[in-house]
PDB file of C-alpha atoms in Angstrom:
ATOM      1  CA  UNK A   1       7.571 -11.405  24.294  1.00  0.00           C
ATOM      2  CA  UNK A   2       7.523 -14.184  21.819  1.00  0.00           C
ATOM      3  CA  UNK A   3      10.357 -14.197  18.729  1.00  0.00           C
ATOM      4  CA  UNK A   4       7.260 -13.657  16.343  1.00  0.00           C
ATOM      5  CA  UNK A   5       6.219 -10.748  17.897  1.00  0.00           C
ATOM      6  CA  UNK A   6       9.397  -9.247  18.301  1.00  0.00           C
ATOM      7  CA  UNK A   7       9.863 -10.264  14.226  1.00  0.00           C
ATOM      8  CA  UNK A   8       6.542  -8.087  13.465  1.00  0.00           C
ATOM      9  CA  UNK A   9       7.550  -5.338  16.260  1.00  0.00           C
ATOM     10  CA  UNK A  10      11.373  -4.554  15.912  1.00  0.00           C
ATOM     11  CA  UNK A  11      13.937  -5.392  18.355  1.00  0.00           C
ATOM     12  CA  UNK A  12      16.375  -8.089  18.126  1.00  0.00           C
ATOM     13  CA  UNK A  13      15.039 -11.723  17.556  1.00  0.00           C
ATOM     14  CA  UNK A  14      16.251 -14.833  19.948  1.00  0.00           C
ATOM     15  CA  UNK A  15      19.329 -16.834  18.093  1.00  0.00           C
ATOM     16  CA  UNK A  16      17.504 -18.891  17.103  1.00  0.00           C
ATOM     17  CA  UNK A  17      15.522 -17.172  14.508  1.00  0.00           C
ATOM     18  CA  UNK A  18      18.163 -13.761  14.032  1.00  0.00           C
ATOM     19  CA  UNK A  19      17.210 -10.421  12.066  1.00  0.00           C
ATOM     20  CA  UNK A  20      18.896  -8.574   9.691  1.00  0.00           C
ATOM     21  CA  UNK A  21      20.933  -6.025  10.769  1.00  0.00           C
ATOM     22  CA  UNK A  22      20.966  -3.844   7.616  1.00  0.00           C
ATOM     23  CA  UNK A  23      19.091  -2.813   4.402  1.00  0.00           C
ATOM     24  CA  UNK A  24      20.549  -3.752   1.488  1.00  0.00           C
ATOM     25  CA  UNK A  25      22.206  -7.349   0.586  1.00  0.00           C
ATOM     26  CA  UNK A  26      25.610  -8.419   0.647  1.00  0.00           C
ATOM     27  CA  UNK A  27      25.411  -8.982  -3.114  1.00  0.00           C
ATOM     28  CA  UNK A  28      23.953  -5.352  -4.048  1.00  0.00           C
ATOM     29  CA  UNK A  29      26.195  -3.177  -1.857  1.00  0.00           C
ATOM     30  CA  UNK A  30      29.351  -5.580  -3.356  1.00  0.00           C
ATOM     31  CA  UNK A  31      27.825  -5.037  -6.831  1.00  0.00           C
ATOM     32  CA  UNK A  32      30.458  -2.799  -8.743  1.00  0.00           C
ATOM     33  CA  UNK A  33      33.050  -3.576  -6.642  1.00  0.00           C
ATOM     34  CA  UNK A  34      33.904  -7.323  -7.533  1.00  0.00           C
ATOM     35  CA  UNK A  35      37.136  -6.105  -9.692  1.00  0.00           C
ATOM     36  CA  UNK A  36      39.021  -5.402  -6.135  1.00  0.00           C
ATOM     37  CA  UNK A  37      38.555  -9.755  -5.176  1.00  0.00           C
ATOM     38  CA  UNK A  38      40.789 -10.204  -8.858  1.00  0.00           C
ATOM     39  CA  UNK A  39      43.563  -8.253  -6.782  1.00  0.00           C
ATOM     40  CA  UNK A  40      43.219 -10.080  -3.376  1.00  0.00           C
ATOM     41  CA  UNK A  41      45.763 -12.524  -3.539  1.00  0.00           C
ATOM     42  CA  UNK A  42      48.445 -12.431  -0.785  1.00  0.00           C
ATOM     43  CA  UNK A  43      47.219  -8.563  -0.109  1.00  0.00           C
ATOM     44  CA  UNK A  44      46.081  -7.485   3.216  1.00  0.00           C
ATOM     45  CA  UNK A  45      42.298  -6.139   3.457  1.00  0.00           C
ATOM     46  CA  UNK A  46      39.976  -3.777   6.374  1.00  0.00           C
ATOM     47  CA  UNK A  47      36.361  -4.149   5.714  1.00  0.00           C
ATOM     48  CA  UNK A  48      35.569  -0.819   7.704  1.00  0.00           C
ATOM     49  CA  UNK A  49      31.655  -1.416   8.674  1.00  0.00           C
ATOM     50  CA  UNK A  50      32.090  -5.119   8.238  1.00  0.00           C
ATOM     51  CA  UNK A  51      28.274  -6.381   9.610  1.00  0.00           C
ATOM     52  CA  UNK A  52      28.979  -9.995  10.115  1.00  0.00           C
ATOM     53  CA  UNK A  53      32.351 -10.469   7.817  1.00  0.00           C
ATOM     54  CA  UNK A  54      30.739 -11.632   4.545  1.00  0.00           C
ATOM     55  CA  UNK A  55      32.010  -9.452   1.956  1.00  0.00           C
ATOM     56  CA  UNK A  56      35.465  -9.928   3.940  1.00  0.00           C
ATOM     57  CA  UNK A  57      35.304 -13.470   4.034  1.00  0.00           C
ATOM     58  CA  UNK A  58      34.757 -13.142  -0.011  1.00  0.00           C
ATOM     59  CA  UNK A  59      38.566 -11.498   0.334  1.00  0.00           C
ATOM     60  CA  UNK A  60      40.376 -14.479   2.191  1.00  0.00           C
ATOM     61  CA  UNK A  61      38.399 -17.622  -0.241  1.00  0.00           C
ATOM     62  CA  UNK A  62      40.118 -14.955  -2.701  1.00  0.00           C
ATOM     63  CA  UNK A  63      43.656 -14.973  -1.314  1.00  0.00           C
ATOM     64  CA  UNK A  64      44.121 -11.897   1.117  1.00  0.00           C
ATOM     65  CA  UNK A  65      46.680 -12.988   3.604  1.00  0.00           C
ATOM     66  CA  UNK A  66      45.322 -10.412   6.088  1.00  0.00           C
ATOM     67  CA  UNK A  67      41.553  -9.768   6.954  1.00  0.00           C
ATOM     68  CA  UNK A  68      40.493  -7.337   8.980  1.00  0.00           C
ATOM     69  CA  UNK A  69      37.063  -5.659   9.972  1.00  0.00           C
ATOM     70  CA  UNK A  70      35.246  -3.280  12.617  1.00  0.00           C
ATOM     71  CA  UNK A  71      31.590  -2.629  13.568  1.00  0.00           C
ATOM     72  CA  UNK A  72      29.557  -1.200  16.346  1.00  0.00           C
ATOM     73  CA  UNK A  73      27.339  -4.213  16.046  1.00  0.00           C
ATOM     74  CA  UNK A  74      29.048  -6.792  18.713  1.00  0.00           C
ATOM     75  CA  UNK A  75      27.206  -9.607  17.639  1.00  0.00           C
ATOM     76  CA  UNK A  76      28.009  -8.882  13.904  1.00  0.00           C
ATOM     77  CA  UNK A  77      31.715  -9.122  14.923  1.00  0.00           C
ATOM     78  CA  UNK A  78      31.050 -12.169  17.040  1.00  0.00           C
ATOM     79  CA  UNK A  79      29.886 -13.707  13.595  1.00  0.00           C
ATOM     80  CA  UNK A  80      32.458 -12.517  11.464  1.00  0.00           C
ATOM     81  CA  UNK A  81      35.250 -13.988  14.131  1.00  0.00           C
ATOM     82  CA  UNK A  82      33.564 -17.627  14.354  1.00  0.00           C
ATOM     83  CA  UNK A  83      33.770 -17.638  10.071  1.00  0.00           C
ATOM     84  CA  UNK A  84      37.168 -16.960   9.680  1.00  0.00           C
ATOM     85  CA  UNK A  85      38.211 -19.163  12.865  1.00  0.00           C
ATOM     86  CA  UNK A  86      38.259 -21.877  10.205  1.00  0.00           C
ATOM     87  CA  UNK A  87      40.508 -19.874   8.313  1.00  0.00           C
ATOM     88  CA  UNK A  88      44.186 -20.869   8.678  1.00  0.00           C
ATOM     89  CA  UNK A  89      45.340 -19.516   5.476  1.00  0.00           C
ATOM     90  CA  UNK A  90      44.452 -15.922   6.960  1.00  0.00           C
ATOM     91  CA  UNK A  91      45.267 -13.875   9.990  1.00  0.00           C
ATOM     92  CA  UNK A  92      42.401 -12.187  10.749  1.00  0.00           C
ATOM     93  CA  UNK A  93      41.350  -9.636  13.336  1.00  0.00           C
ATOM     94  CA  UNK A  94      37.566  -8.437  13.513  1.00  0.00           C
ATOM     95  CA  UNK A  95      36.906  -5.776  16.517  1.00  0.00           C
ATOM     96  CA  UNK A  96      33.877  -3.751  17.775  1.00  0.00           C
ATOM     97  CA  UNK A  97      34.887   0.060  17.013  1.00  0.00           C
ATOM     98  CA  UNK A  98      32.778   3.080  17.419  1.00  0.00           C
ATOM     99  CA  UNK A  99      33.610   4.767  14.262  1.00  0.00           C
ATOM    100  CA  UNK A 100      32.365   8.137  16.100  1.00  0.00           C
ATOM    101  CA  UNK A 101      35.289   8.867  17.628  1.00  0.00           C
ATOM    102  CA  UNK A 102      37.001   9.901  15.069  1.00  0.00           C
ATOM    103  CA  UNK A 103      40.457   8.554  13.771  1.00  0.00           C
ATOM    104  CA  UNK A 104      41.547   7.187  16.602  1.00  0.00           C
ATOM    105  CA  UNK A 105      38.809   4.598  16.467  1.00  0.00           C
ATOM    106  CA  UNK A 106      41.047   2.760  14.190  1.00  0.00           C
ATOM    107  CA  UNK A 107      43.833   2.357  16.880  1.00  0.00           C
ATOM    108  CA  UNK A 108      43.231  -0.923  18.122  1.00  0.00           C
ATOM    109  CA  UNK A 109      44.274  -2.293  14.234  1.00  0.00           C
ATOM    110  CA  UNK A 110      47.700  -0.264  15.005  1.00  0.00           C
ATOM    111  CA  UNK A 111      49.460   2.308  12.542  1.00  0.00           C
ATOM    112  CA  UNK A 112      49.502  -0.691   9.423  1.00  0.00           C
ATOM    113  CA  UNK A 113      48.411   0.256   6.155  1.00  0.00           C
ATOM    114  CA  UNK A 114      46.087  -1.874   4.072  1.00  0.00           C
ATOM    115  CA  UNK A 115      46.447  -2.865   0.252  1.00  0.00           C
ATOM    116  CA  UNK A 116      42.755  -2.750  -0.259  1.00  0.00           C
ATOM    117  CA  UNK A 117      40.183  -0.751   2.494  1.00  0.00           C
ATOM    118  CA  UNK A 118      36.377  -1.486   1.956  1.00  0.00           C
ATOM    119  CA  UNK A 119      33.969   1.096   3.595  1.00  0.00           C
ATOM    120  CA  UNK A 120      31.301  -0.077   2.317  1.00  0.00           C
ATOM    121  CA  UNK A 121      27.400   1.530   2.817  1.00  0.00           C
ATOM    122  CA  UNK A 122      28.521   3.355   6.103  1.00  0.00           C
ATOM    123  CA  UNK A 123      28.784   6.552   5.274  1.00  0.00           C
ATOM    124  CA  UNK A 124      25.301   8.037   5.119  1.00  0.00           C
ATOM    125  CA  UNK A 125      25.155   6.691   9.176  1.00  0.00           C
ATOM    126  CA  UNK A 126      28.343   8.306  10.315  1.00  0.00           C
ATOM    127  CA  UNK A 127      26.608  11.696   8.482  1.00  0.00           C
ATOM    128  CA  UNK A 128      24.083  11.604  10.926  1.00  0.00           C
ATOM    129  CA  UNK A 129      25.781  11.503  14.267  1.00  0.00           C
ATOM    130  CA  UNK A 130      29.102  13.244  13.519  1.00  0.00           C
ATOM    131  CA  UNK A 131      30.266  16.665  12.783  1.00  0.00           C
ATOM    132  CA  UNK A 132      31.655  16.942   9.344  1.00  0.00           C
ATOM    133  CA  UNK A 133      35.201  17.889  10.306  1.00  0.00           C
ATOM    134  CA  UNK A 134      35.551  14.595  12.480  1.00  0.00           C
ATOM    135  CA  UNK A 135      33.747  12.390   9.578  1.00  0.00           C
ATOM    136  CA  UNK A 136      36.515  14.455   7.384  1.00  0.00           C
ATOM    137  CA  UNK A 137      40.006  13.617   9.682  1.00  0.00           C
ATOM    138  CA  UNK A 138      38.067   9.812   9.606  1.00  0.00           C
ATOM    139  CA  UNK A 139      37.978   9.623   6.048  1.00  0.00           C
ATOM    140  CA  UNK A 140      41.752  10.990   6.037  1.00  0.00           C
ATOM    141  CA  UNK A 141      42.663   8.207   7.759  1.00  0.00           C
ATOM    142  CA  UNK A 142      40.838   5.556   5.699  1.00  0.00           C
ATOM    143  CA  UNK A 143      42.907   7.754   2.735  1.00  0.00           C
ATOM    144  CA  UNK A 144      46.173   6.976   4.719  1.00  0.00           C
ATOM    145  CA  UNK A 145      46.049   3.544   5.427  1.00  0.00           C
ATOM    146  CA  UNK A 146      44.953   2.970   1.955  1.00  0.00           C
ATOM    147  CA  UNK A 147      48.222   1.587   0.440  1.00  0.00           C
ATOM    148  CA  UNK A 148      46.429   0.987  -3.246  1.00  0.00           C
ATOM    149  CA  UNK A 149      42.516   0.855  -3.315  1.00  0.00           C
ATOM    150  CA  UNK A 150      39.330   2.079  -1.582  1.00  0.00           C
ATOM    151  CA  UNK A 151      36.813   0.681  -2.104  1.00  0.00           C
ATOM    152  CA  UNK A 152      33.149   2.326  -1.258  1.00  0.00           C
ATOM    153  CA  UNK A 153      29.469   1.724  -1.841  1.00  0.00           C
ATOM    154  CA  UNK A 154      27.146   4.819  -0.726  1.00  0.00           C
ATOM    155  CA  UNK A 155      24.484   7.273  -2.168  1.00  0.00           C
ATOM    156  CA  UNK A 156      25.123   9.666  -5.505  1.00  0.00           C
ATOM    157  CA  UNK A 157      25.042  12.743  -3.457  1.00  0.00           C
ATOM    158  CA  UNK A 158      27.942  11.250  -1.283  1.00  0.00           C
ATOM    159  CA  UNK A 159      30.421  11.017  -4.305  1.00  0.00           C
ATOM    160  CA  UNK A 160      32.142  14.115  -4.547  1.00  0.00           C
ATOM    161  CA  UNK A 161      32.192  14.873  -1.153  1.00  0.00           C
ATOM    162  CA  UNK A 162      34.205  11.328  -0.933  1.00  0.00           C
ATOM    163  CA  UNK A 163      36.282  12.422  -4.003  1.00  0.00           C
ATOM    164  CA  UNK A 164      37.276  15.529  -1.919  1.00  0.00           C
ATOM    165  CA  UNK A 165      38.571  13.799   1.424  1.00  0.00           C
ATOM    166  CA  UNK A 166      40.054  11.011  -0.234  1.00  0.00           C
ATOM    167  CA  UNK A 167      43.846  13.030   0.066  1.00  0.00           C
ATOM    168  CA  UNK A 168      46.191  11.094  -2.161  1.00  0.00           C
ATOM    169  CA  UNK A 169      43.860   8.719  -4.336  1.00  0.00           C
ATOM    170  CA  UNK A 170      41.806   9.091  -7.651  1.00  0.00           C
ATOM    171  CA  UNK A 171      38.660   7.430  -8.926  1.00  0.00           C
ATOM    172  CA  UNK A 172      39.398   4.686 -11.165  1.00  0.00           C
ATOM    173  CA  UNK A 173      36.251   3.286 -11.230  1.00  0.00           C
ATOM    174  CA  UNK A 174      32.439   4.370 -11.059  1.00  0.00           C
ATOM    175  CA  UNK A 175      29.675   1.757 -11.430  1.00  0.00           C
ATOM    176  CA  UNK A 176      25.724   1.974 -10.969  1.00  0.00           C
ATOM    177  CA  UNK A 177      25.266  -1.554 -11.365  1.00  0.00           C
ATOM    178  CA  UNK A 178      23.294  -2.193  -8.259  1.00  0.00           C
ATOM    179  CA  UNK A 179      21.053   0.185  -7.177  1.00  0.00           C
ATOM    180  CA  UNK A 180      19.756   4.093  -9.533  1.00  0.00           C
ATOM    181  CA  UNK A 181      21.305   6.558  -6.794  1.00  0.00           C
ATOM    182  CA  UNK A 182      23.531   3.529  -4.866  1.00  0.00           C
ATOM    183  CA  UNK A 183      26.900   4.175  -6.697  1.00  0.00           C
ATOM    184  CA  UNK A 184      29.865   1.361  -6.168  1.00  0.00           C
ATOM    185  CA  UNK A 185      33.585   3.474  -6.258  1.00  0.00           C
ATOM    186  CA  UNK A 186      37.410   2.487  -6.496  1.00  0.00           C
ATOM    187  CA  UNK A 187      40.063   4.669  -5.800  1.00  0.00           C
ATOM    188  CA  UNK A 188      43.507   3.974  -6.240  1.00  0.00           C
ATOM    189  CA  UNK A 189      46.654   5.459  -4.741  1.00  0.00           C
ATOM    190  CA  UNK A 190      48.532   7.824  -7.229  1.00  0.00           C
TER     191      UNK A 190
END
């Protein structure tokens, strides 16, 4: 099958000519959450659902000492490793994790708390293919390595319910900016 077929048909296009992985743009699911680069410098940073590293690359040209990211996608996180490998003012770590096991997904980062966690437009996936009690003891550990702010982009109907598992942190910050219905939130620890 030729790459334009496989453009107009689905499936994954050579390198040469790649496909977007996901629906919205860097800039719109970031939108209403640009406040958390101001606080970047010399903190350390997990882009949880990190696609190919761009809004966490955004974090290190901002000053985070400490990068570092998950996705399913192995490709993504073959991209977001070959950006910051020009990074020396950064440690970085980017990792293919299956976010559907639960908590323990996170292992391979070890115990470390973060200064700022992004989970950004992920939620609404993980509601489809897990059970809400492990999505819940997953989004209690996103609450407890959150050492300051969380940072999430998602749909309205997704708010509260992120409001309720986040133990320990309140809303600071709501912002509609991007998208009607696509609500941008920071929480910060108490």
């Amino acid at each position: 099958m030729r790459w334009q077929e496989k453009a107009a048909g689905g499936g994954m296009m050579d390198e040469l000519h790649p496909q977007r992985r996901v629906a919205g743009l860097h800039d719109i699911r970031f939108d209403g959450l640009s406040d958390l680069l101001l606080r970047a410098r010399g903190c350390s940073v997990i882009d949880i659902g990190c696609n190919r590293g761009h809004v966490a690359y955004d974090f290190a040209m901002n000053g985070a000492r400490l990068v570092h990211g998950c996705d399913i996608d192995a490709s993504s996180i073959q991209a977001a490793r070959i950006w910051f490998s020009e990074l020396l003012h950064c440690r970085s770590q980017f990792e293919v994790v299956n976010l559907e096991n639960g908590p323990k997904s996170l292992d391979v980062f070890g115990p470390e708390g973060y200064d700022i966690v992004l989970f950004i437009g992920v939620v609404h996936k993980l509601k489809r293919v897990m059970t809400a009690d492990v999505l819940r003891s997953l989004i209690a550990e996103f609450s407890r390595r959150t050492i300051t702010y969380f940072g999430w982009n998602g749909y309205t109907e997704d708010l509260q319910m992120m409001d309720d598992m986040l133990v320990g942190l309140t809303r600071v910050h709501t912002s509609e900016l991007a998208l009607p219905g696509r609500p941008s939130a920071i929480w910060k620890r108490r």
